[in-house]
XYZ file of C-alpha atoms in Angstrom:
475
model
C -128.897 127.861 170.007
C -128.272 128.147 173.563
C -129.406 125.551 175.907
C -131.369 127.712 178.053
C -132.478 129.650 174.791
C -134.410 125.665 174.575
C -136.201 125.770 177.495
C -139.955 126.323 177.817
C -141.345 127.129 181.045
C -145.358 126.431 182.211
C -146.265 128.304 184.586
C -149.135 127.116 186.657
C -149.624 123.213 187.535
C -153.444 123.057 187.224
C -154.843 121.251 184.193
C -153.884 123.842 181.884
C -150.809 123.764 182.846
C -150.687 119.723 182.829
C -152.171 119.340 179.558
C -149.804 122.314 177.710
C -146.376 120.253 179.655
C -148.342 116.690 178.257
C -148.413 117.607 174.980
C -144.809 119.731 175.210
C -142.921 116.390 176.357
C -144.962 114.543 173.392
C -143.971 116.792 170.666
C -140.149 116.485 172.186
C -140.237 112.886 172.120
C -142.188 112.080 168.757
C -140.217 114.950 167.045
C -136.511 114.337 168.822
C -136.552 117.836 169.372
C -133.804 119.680 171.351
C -136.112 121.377 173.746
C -136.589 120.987 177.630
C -139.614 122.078 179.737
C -139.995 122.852 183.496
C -144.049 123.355 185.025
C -143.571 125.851 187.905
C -146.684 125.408 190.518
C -146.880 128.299 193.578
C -148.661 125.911 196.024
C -147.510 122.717 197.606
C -149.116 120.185 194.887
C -150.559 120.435 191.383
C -154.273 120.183 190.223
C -155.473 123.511 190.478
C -159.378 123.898 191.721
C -158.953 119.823 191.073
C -159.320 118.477 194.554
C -160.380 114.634 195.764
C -160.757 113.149 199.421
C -161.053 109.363 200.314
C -164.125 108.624 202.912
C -165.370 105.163 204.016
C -164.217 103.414 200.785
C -165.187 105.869 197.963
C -163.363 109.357 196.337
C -165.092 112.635 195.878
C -164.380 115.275 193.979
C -165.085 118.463 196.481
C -163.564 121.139 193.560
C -163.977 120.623 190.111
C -166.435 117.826 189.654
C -167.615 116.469 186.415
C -166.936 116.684 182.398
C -170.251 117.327 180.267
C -170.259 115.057 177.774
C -172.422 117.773 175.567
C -169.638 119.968 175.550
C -165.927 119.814 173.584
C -165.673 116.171 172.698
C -161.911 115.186 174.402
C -162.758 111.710 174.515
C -159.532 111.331 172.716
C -157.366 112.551 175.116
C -158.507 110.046 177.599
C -158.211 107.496 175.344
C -154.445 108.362 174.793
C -153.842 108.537 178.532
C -155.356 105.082 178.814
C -157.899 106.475 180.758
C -160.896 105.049 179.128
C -161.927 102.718 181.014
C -161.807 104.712 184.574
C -164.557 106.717 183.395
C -167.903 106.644 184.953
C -171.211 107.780 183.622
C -173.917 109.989 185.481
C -177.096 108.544 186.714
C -180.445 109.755 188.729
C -182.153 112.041 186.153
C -181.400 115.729 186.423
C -181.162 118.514 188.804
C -184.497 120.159 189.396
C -185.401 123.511 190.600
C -185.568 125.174 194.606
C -187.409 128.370 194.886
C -186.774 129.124 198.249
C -190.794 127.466 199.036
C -191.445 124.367 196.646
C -189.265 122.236 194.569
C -190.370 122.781 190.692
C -189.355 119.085 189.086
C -190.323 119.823 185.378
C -191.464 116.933 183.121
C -190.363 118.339 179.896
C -186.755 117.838 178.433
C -184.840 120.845 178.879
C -181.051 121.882 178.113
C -179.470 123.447 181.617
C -182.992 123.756 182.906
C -184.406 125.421 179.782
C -187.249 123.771 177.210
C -185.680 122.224 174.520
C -188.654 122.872 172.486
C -191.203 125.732 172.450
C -193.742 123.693 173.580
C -192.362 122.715 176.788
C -192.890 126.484 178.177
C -196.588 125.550 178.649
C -195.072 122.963 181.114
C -192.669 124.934 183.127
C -194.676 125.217 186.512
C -192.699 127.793 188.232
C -193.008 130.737 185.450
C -196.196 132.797 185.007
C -198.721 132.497 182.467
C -197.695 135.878 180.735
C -193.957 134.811 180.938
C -194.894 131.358 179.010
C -196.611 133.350 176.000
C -194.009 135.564 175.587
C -191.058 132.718 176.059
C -193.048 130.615 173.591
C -193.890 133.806 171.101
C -190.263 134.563 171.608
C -188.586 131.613 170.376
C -191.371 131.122 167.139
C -191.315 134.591 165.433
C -188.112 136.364 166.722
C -185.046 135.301 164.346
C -182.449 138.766 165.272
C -179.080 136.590 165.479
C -177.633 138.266 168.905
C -175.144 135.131 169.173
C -173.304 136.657 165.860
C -172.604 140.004 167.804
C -169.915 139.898 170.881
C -171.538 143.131 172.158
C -174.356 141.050 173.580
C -174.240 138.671 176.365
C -176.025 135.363 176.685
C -177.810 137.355 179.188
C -179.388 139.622 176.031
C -179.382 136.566 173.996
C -181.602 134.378 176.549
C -183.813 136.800 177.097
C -184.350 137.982 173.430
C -185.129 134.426 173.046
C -187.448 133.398 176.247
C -188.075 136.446 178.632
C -186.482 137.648 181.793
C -188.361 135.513 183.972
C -187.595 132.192 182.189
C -183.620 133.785 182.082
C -183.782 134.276 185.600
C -185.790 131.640 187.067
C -185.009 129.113 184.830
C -181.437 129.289 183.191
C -179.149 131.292 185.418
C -179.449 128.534 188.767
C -178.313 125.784 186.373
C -174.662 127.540 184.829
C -172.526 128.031 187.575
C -169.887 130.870 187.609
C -167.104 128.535 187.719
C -167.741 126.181 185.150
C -169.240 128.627 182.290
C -168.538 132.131 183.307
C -171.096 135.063 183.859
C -174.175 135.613 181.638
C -174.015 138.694 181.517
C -170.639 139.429 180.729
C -169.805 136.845 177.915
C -171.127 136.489 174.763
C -173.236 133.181 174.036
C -170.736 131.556 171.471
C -167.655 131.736 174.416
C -170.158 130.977 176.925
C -171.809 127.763 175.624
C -172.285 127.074 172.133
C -174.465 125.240 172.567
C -176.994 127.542 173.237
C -176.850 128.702 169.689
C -177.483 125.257 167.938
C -180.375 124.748 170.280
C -182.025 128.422 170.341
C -180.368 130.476 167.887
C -182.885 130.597 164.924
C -186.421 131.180 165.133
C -187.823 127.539 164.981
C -185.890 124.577 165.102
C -188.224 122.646 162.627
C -189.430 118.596 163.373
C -186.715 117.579 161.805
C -184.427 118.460 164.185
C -186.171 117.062 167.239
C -184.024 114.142 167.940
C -180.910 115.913 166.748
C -181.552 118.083 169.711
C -182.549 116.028 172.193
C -179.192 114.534 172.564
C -178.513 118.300 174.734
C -181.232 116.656 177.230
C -180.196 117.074 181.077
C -180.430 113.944 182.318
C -178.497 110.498 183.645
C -175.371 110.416 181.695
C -174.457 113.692 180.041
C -171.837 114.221 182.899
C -168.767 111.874 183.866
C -165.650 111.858 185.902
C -163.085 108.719 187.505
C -164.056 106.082 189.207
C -161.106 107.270 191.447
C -161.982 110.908 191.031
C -160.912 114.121 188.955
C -157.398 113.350 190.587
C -156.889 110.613 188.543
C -156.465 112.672 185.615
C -154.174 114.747 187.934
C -151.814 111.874 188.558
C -151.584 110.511 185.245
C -150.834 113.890 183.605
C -148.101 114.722 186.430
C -146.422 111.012 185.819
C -145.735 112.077 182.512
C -143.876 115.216 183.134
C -142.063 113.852 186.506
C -139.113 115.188 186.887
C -140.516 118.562 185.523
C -142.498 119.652 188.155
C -141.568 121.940 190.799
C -144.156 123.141 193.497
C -143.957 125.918 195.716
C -142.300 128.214 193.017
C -144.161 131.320 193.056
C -143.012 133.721 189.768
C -142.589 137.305 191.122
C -141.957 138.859 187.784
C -141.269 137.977 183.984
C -139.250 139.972 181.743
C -137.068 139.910 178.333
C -132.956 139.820 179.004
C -132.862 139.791 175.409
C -134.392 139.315 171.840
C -135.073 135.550 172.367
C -134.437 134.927 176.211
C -136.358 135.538 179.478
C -135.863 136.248 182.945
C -138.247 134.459 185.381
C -137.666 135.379 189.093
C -139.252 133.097 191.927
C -139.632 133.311 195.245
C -138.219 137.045 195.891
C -134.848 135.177 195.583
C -134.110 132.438 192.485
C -134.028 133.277 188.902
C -134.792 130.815 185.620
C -134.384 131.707 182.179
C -135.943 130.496 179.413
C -136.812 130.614 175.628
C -140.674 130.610 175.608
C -142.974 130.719 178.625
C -146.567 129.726 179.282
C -148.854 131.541 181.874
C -151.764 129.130 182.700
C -152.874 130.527 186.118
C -155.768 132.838 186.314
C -155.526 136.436 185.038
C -155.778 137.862 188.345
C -152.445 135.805 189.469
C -150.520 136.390 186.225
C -150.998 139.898 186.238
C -148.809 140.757 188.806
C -145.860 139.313 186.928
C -146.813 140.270 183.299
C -147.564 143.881 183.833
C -144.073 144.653 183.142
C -143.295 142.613 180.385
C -143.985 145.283 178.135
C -145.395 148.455 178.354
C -146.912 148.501 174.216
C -150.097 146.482 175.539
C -152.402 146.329 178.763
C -153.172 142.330 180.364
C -156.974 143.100 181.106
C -157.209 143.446 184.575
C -160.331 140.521 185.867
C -162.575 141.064 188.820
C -163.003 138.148 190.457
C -165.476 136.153 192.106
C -164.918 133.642 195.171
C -165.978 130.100 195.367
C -166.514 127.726 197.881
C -167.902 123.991 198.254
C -169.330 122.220 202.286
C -168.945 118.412 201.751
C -171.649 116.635 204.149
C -171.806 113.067 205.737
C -175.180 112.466 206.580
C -177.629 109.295 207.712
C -179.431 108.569 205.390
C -182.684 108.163 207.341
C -182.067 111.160 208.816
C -183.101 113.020 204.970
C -186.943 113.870 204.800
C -186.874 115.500 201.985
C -184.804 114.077 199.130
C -184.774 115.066 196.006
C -185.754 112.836 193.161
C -183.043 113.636 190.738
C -179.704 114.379 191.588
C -180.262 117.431 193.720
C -181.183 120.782 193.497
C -180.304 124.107 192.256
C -181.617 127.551 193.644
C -182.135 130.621 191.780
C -180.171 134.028 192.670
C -183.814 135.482 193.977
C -183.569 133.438 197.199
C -183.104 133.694 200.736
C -180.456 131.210 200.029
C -176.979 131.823 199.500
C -176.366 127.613 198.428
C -176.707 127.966 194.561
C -176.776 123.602 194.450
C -176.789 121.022 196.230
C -176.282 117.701 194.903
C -176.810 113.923 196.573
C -173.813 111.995 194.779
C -175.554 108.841 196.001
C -178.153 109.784 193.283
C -175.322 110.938 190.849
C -172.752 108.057 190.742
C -173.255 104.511 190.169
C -170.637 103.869 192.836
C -171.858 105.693 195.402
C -176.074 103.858 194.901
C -175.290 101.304 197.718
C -173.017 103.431 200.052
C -174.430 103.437 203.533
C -174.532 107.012 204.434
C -175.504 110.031 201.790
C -173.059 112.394 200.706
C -173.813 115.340 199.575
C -171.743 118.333 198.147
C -173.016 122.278 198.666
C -171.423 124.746 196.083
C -172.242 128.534 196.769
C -170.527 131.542 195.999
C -171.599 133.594 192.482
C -170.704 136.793 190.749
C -172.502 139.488 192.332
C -173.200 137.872 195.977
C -170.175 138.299 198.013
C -171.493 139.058 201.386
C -171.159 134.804 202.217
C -167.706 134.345 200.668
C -166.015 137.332 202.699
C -167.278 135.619 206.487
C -164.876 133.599 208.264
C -165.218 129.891 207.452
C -167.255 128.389 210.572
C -169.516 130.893 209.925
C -170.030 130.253 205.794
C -170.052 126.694 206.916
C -172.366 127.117 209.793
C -175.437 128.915 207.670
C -174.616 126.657 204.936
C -175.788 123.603 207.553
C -178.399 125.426 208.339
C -179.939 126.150 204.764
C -179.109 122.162 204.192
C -181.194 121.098 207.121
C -184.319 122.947 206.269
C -183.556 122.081 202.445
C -183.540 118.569 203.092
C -185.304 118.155 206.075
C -182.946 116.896 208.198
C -183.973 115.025 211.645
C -180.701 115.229 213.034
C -177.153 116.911 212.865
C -174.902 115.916 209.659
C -172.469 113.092 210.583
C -169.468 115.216 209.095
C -169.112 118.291 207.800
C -166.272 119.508 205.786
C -165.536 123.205 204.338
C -163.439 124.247 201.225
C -163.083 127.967 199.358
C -161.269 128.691 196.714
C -160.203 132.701 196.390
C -160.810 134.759 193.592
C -161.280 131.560 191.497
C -163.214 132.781 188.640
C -162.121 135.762 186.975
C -164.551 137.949 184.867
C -163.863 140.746 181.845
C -166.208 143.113 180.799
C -168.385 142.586 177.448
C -165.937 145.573 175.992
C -162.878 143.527 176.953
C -164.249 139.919 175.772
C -165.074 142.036 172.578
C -161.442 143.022 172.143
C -160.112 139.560 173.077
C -162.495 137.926 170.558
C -160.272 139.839 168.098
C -158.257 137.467 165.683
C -155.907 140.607 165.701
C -155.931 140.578 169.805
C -152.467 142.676 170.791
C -151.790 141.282 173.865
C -151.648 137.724 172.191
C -149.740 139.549 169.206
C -147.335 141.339 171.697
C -146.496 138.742 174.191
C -146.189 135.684 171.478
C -143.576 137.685 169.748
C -140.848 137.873 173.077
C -142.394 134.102 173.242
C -145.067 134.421 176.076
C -148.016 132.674 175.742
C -151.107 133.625 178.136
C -154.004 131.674 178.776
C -155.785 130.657 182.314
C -158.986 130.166 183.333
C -161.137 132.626 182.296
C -159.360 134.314 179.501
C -160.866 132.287 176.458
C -163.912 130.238 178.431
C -163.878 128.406 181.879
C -164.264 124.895 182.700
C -162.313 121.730 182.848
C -163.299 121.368 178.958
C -161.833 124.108 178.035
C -158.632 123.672 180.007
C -157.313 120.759 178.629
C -158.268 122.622 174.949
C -156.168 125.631 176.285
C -153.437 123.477 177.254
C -153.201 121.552 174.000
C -153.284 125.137 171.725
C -150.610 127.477 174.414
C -148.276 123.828 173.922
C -148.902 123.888 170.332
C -147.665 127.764 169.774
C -144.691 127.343 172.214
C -143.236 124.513 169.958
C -144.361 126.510 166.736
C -142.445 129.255 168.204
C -139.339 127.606 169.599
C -138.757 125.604 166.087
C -138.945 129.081 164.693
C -136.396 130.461 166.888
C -134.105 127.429 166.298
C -134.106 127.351 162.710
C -133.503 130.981 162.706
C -130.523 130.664 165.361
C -128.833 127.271 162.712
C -125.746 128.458 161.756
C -127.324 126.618 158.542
């Protein structure tokens, strides 16, 4: 077999991409296979939406932030990276609730801001009496199992189960787009499983009340490094040093012959290669895949911008602090922040720092009129909305601004539907010339589901390439 017939190229150094070249260069060594790999990353470093800054002492995460420990376990894998022990646990309670006019800090346990149990609607303060009944009739007497059919969205399935107001008011502030997806355009097993276990059959019985509250929000159901998500960064890229290659944009993909492809960077350098992985997100890979092959469509995403206002603040200066780790605000606000969290109240580390950070997200599927304004001006009315959320006395001590474009892609219900499919053609089309496509987005979002993503597109390139090798042995 030729030697550039061996090669496997990742394109995309996020954690996708990281994880798929991790496990690639495992299965090489353990295996003595004859394969090489190369990652391929369009900007100047790796990481992806994975982004820490140092300040007085202490790293913060002002992208990505946190694992949730009640989703995939992948323990595991930071065991095997020798990570373990760099992990640090949540503290400070949960998030609670900002309408716009009073902060609603529920007493009963609740999953993403929802009641755990059906008795726990009679103590959601914010919702009206007649959306309480029907939440609580709802989740009694109604047993229709929406989650089995991909034509609904958790949307449908939420408010099947509770009501529109507890949907709106309750759930939808507490799953942001760029950890979980849209509601209403992905079904409720791809969105969060979880949501099944917990409200997926008509009454959960007594016996399953401490099976369940394990999915309570609260102090240590999130973690990240004690040195930040850019730990994981580093220790994935030392591992595949001397793979890595950064500002290598792919301008177009195609086949140059039964088992060989043609990648072509930068407008002006070429690479070839055996099997290739796509890890960056739809809307970036379709550019170059489109004319792969003209037997399927890629789904085309629309996208939905993100962005994130780090803030140094005194901490006498705060009035109005929250009691758990911040806040979240509904959609129907006068607000464009969607949370706002005190990391002082979130990490151990940070309890006895002098000053309170505090991190702003905004930016969600549907509201776009914020993200499209030039940054001083996002980052001015974001101060604003902080001061009067919090209460401040006095101007923030810092203030720093970060967006990420078009960093959460989103399909239609019909297209999930058809991607669902164990049959899917794209994925049947593009594996056979060798092309594996994932990305955030395509099969769930979230750092979670990255490093899954990464481990399965590494597992079918080396499933493929030993295929191709034992069918090239002159034996």
């Amino acid at each position: 077999m030729e030697k550039l017939k061996r090669r496997i190229v990742i394109i995309g150094g996020g954690l996708r991409g990281l994880t798929a070249a991790y496990e690639i260069d495992k299965a090489i060594r353990k295996q003595n296979l004859p394969f090489e790999y190369v990652v391929l990353e369009d900007r100047s470093a790796v990481g992806g939406m994975i982004h820490t800054i140092e300040m007085d002492g202490y790293a913060f995460d002002v992208g990505a932030s946190a694992f949730d420990s009640r989703r995939a376990d992948i323990s595991g894998f930071f065991r095997e990276l020798g990570l373990e022990s760099e992990i640090q646990f949540s503290k400070g309670g949960k998030l609670v609730l900002f309408d716009g006019n009073a902060v609603i800090d529920d007493v009963m346990s609740t999953y993403h801001g929802i009641p755990l149990f059906p008795n726990g609607i009679w103590q959601a303060n914010g919702l009206t009496f007649d959306a309480k009944l029907r939440a609580f009739m709802n989740s009694l007497f109604l047993s229709k199992n929406l989650h089995e059919n991909p034509e609904y969205s958790t949307d449908n399935f939420l408010e099947f189960r509770l009501g529109r107001e507890v949907v709106d008011y309750m759930a939808e502030p507490y799953y942001p787009d760029s950890v979980y997806g849209s509601m209403e355009l992905m079904p409720v097993k791809l969105f969060d499983d979880n949501l099944v276990t917990i409200f997926g059959r008509a009454h959960i019985g007594k016996n399953k009340k401490e099976q369940l509250l394990r999915f309570a929000d609260g102090s240590g159901q999130e973690y990240t490094f004690k040195g930040g998500l850019t730990t994981l960064i580093k220790s994935l890229a030392q591992h595949s040093e001397g793979h890595l290659y950064v500002n290598q944009k792919v301008k177009s993909l195609s086949s140059v012959a039964e088992d060989l492809l043609l990648i072509e960077l930068n407008g002006r350098e070429s690479m070839r290669a055996g099997s290739v992985l796509v890890t960056t997100n739809p809307q970036e890979s379709l550019s170059f895949l489109e004319g792969l092959t003209s037997e399927v469509a890629i789904p085309k995403a629309e996208s939905t911008s993100v962005g994130t206002v780090f803030f140094k603040i005194n901490k006498t200066a705060v009035k109005n602090p929250p009691e758990g780790q911040g806040f979240v605000i509904p959609r129907k606000s006068s607000y464009h922040t969607t949370k706002v969290v005190v990391l002082n109240n979130k990490w151990p580390l940070l309890e006895q720092a002098e000053h309170y950070y505090i991190l702003v997200e905004f930016g969600r599927r549907l509201e776009e009129t914020l993200i499209e304004l030039a940054d001083a001006l996002v980052m001015e009315i974001i101060k604003n909305e902080v001061k009067e959320i919090l209460t401040l006395a006095e101007e923030p001590l810092q203030v720093i601004f970060y967006r990420w474009e078009k960093a959460v892609p989103h399909f239609s219900l019909q297209q999930r539907q058809e991607m669902l499919d164990d049959d899917y053609p794209v994925d049947r089309e593009y594996a056979k010339r060798g092309v594996f496509v994932g990305g955030n987005g395509m099969m769930g979002y979230g750092m979670e589901n990255a490093i899954i993503e990464g481990k399965r597109l590494a597992y079918e390139a080396i499933r493929y390439m030993k295929e191709m090798e034992k069918n090239n042995s002159p034996n």
